[in-house]
Tab-separated table of C-alpha atoms in Angstrom:
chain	number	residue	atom	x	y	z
A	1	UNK	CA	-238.151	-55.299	-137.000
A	2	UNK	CA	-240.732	-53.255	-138.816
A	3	UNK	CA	-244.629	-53.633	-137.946
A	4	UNK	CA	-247.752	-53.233	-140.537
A	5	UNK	CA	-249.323	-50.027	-140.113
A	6	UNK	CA	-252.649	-51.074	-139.188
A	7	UNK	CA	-252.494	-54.879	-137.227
A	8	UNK	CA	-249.052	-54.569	-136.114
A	9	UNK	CA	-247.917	-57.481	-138.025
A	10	UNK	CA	-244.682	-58.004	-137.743
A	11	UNK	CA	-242.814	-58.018	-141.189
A	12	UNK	CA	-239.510	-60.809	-142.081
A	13	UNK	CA	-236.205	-58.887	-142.201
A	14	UNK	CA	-234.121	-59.947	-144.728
A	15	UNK	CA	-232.092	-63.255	-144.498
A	16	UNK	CA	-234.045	-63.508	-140.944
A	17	UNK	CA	-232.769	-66.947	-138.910
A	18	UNK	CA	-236.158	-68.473	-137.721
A	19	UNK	CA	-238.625	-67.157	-140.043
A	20	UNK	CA	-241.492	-69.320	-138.561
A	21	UNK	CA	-241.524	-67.565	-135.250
A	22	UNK	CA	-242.562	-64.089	-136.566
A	23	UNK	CA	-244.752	-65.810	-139.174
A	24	UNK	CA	-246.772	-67.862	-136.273
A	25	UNK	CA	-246.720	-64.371	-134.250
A	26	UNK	CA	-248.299	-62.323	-137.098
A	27	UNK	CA	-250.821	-65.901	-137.754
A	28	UNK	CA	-251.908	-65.478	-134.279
A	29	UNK	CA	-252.814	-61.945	-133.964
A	30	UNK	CA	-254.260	-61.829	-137.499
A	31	UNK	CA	-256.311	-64.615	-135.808
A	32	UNK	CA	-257.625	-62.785	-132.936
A	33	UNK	CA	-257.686	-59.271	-134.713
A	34	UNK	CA	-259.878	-60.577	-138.039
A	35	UNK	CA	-261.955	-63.172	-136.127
A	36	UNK	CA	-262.975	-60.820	-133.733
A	37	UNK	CA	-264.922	-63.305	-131.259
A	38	UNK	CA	-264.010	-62.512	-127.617
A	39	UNK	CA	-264.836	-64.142	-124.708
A	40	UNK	CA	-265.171	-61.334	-122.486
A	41	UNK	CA	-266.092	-57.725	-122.886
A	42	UNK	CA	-264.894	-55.323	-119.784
A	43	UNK	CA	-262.893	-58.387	-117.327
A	44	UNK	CA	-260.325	-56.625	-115.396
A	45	UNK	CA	-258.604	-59.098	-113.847
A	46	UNK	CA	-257.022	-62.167	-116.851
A	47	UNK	CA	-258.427	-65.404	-117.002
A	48	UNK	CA	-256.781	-68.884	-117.238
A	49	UNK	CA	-254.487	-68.343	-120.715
A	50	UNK	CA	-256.397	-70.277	-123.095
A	51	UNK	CA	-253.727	-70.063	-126.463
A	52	UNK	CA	-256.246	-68.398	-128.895
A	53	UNK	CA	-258.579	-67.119	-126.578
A	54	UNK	CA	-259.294	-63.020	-126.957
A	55	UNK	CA	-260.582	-60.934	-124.668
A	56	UNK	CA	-261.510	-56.815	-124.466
A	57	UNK	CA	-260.074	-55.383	-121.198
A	58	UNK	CA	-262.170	-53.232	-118.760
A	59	UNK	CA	-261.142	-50.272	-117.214
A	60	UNK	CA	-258.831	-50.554	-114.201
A	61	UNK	CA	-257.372	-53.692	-115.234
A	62	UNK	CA	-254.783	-55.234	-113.074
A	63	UNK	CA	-252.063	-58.296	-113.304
A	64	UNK	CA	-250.770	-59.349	-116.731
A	65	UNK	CA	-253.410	-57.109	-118.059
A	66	UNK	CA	-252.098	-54.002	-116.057
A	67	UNK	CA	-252.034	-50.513	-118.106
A	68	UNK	CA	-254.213	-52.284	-121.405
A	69	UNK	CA	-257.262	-50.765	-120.732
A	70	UNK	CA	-260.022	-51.268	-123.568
A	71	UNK	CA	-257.183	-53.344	-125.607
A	72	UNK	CA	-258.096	-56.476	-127.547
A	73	UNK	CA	-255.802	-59.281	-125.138
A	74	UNK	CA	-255.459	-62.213	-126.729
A	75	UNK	CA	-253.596	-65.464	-125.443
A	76	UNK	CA	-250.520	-66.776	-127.134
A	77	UNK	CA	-247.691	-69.019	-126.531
A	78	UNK	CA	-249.021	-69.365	-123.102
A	79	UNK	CA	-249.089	-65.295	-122.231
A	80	UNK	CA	-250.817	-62.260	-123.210
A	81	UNK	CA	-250.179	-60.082	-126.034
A	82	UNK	CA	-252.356	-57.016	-126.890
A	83	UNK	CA	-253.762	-54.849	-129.928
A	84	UNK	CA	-254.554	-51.362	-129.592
A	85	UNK	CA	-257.839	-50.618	-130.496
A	86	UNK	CA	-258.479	-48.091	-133.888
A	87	UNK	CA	-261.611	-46.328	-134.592
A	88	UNK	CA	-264.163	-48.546	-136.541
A	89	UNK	CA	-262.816	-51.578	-134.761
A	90	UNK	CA	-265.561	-54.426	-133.999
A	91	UNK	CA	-265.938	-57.803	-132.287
A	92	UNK	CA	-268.372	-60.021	-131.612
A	93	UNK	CA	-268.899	-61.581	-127.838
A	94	UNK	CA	-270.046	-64.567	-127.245
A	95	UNK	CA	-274.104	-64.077	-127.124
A	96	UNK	CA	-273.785	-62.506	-130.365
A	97	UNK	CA	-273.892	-58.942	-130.009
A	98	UNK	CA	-271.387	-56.691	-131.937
A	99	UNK	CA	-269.370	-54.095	-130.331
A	100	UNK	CA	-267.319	-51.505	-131.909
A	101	UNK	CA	-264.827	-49.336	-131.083
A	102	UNK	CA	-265.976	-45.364	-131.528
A	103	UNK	CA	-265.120	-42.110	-129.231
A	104	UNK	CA	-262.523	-43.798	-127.168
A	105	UNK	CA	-264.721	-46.727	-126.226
A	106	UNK	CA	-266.150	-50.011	-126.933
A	107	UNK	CA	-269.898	-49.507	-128.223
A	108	UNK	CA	-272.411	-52.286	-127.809
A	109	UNK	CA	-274.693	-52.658	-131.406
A	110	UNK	CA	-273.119	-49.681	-132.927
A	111	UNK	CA	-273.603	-49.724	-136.735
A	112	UNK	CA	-272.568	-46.087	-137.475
A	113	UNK	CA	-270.295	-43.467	-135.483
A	114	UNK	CA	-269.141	-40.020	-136.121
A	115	UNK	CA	-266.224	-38.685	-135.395
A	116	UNK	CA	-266.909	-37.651	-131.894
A	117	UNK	CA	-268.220	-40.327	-130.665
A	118	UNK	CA	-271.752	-40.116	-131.223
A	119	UNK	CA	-273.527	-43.724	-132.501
A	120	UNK	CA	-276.216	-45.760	-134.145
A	121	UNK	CA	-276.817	-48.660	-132.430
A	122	UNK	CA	-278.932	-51.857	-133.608
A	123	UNK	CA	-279.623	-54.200	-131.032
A	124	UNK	CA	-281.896	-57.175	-130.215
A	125	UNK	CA	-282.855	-57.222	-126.883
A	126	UNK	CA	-283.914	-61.062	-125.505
A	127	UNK	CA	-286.560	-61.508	-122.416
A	128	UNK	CA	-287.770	-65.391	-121.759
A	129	UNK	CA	-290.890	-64.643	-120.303
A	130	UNK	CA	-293.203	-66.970	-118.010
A	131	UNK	CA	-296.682	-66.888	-119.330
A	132	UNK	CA	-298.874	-66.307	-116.256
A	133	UNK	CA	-302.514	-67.644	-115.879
A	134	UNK	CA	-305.378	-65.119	-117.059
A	135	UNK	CA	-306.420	-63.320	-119.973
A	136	UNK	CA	-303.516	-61.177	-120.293
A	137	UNK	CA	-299.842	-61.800	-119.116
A	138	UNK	CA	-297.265	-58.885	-119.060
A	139	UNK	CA	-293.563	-59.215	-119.970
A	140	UNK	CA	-292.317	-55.501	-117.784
A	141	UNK	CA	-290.176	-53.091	-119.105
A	142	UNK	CA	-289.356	-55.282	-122.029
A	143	UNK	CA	-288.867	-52.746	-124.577
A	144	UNK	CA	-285.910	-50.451	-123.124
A	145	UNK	CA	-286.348	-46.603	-122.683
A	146	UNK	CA	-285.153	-44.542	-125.943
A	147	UNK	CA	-286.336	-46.997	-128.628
A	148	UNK	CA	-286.991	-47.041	-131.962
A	149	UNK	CA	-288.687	-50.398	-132.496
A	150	UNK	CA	-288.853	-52.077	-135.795
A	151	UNK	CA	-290.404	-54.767	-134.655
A	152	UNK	CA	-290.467	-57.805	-131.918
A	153	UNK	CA	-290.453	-61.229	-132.586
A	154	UNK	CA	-290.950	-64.255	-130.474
A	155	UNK	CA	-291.193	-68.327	-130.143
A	156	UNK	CA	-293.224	-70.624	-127.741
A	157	UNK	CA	-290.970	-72.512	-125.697
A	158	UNK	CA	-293.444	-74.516	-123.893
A	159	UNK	CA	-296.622	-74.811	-124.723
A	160	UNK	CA	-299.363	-72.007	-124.013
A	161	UNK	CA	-301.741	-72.899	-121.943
A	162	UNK	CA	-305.661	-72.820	-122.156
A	163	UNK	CA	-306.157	-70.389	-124.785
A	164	UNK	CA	-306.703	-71.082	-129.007
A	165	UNK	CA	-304.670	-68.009	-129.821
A	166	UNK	CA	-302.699	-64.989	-128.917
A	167	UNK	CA	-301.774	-61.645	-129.586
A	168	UNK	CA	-298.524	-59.551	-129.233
A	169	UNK	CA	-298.586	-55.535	-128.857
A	170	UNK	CA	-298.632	-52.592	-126.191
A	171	UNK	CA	-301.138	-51.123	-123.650
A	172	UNK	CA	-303.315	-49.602	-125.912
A	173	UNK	CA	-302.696	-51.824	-128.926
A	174	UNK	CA	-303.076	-55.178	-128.080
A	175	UNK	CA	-302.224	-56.711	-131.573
A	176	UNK	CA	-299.336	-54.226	-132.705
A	177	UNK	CA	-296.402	-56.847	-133.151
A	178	UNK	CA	-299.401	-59.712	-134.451
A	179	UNK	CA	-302.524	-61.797	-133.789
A	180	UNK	CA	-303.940	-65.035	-134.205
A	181	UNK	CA	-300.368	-66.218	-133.034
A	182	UNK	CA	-300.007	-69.975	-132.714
A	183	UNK	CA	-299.419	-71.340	-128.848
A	184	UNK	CA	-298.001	-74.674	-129.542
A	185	UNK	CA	-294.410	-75.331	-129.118
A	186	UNK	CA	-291.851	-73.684	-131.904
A	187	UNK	CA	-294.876	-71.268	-133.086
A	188	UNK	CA	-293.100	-67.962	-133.645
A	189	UNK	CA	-294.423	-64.325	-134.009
A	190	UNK	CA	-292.328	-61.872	-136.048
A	191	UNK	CA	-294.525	-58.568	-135.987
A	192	UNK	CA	-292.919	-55.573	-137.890
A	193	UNK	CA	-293.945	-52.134	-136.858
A	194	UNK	CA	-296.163	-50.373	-139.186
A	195	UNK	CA	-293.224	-47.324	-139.224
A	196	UNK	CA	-290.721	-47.157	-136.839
A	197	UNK	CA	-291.481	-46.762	-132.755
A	198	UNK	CA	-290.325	-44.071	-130.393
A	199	UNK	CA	-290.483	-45.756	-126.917
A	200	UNK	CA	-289.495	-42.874	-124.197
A	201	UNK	CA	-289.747	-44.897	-121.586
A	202	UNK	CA	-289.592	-49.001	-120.863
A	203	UNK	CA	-292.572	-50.225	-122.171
A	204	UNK	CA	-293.979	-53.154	-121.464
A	205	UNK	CA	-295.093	-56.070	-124.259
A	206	UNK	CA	-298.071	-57.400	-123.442
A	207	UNK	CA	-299.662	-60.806	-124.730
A	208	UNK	CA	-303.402	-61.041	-124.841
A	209	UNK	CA	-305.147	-64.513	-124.910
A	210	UNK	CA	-308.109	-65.637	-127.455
A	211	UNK	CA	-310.225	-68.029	-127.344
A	212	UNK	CA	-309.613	-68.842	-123.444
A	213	UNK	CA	-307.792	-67.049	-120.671
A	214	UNK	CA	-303.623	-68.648	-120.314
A	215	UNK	CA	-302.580	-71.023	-117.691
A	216	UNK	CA	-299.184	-70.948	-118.171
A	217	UNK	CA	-296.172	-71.602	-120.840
A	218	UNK	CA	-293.226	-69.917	-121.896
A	219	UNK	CA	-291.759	-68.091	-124.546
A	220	UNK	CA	-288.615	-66.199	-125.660
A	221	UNK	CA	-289.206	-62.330	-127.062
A	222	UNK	CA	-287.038	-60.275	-128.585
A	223	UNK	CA	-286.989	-56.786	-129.396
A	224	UNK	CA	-285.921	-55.599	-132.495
A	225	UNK	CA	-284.314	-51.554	-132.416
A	226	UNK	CA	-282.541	-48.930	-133.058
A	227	UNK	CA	-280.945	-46.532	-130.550
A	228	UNK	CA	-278.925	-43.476	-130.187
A	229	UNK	CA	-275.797	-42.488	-128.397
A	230	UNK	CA	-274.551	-38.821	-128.167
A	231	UNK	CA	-270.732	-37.833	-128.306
A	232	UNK	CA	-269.173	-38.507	-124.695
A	233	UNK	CA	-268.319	-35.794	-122.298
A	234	UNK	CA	-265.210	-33.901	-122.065
């Protein structure tokens, strides 16, 4: 029975007894291969078959998954049944984030690859931070080394605590990513960089208070970037 090139669908033979069983087979992994939401990124060892379910298999893998390393698994008919990944390929896991397939491997926030291997990569990185009590409180190492930050953005969780108003920014420039930033519940920062970042090395954010020193709250930041990847070794 003949395949399509590119998903492996499998293609009705002429006068073919049973037609529905190669149509649900080609419905299924259309399914997995175009919805591209997995449940797991790198498991080695297969999960309960949940008919639907996909998966991207880790290196090493073992059981029903034996020998499919870095293939898209996804569960059908009660088993496992696997596409090989093609350059360009992407899916989405389950906190959101985008990986695609580029040099031989799956790439976490890559938006551009060449040929060998080298990628873009776009990512939002997410700390919840505890606000602790004083004038300043200091969320460490929340910008990752080898940045370029467009921007970081951020909403109160709970309440901050004690002070009228806040800013959002760096050692050295307190109010980079905003001021006068709101400290009840819901308020939200989204402070753009002037131009683009270069971070070298984890940076910490920093919030300053105004207006009174913090006793406490919590908030969710996130880190908006871009990042490089060179080509893999040899």
């Amino acid at each position: 029975m003949a395949d399509t090139l590119t998903l492996g669908l499998p293609l009705l033979e002429a006068a073919q007894a049973q037609k529905h069983v190669t149509v649900n087979e080609a419905l299924a992994r259309l399914d997995a291969v175009t919805g591209a939401l997995v449940a797991s990124i790198g498991a080695v060892s297969p999960p309960a078959v949940v008919d639907g379910e996909a998966h991207v298999v880790g290196l090493g893998a073992t059981g029903d998954w034996a020998g499919q390393d870095g293939a898209l698994a996804y569960a059908v008919n009660g088993g496992w049944a696997f596409v090989a990944p093609a350059m360009g390929m992407a899916v989405t896991d389950t906190t959101g984030a985008r990986h695609a397939y580029l040099g031989g491997s799956w790439v976490e926030g890559a938006v551009a690859g060449g040929a060998g291997g080298a990628a873009t990569l776009a990512r939002v990185v997410a700390v919840d931070h505890d606000v602790a009590a004083g004038a300043t409180s200091t969320a460490v190492a929340a910008i990752p080394a080898g940045s370029v930050v467009i921007g970081v953005s951020a909403r109160v969780e709970q309440a901050l605590g004690g002070a009228s108003s806040w800013q959002l920014g760096v050692a050295g420039s307190a109010d980079r990513y905003g001021s006068g930033l709101g400290v009840a519940a819901n308020s939200y920062a989204a402070g753009i960089t002037g131009q683009p970042q270069a971070y070298y090395a984890a940076t910490d954010l920093v919030l300053t208070a105004s207006g009174g020193d913090f006793t406490g709250g919590r908030l969710r930041l996130a880190v908006h970037l871009l990042a490089i990847v060179p080509p893999p070794a040899f």
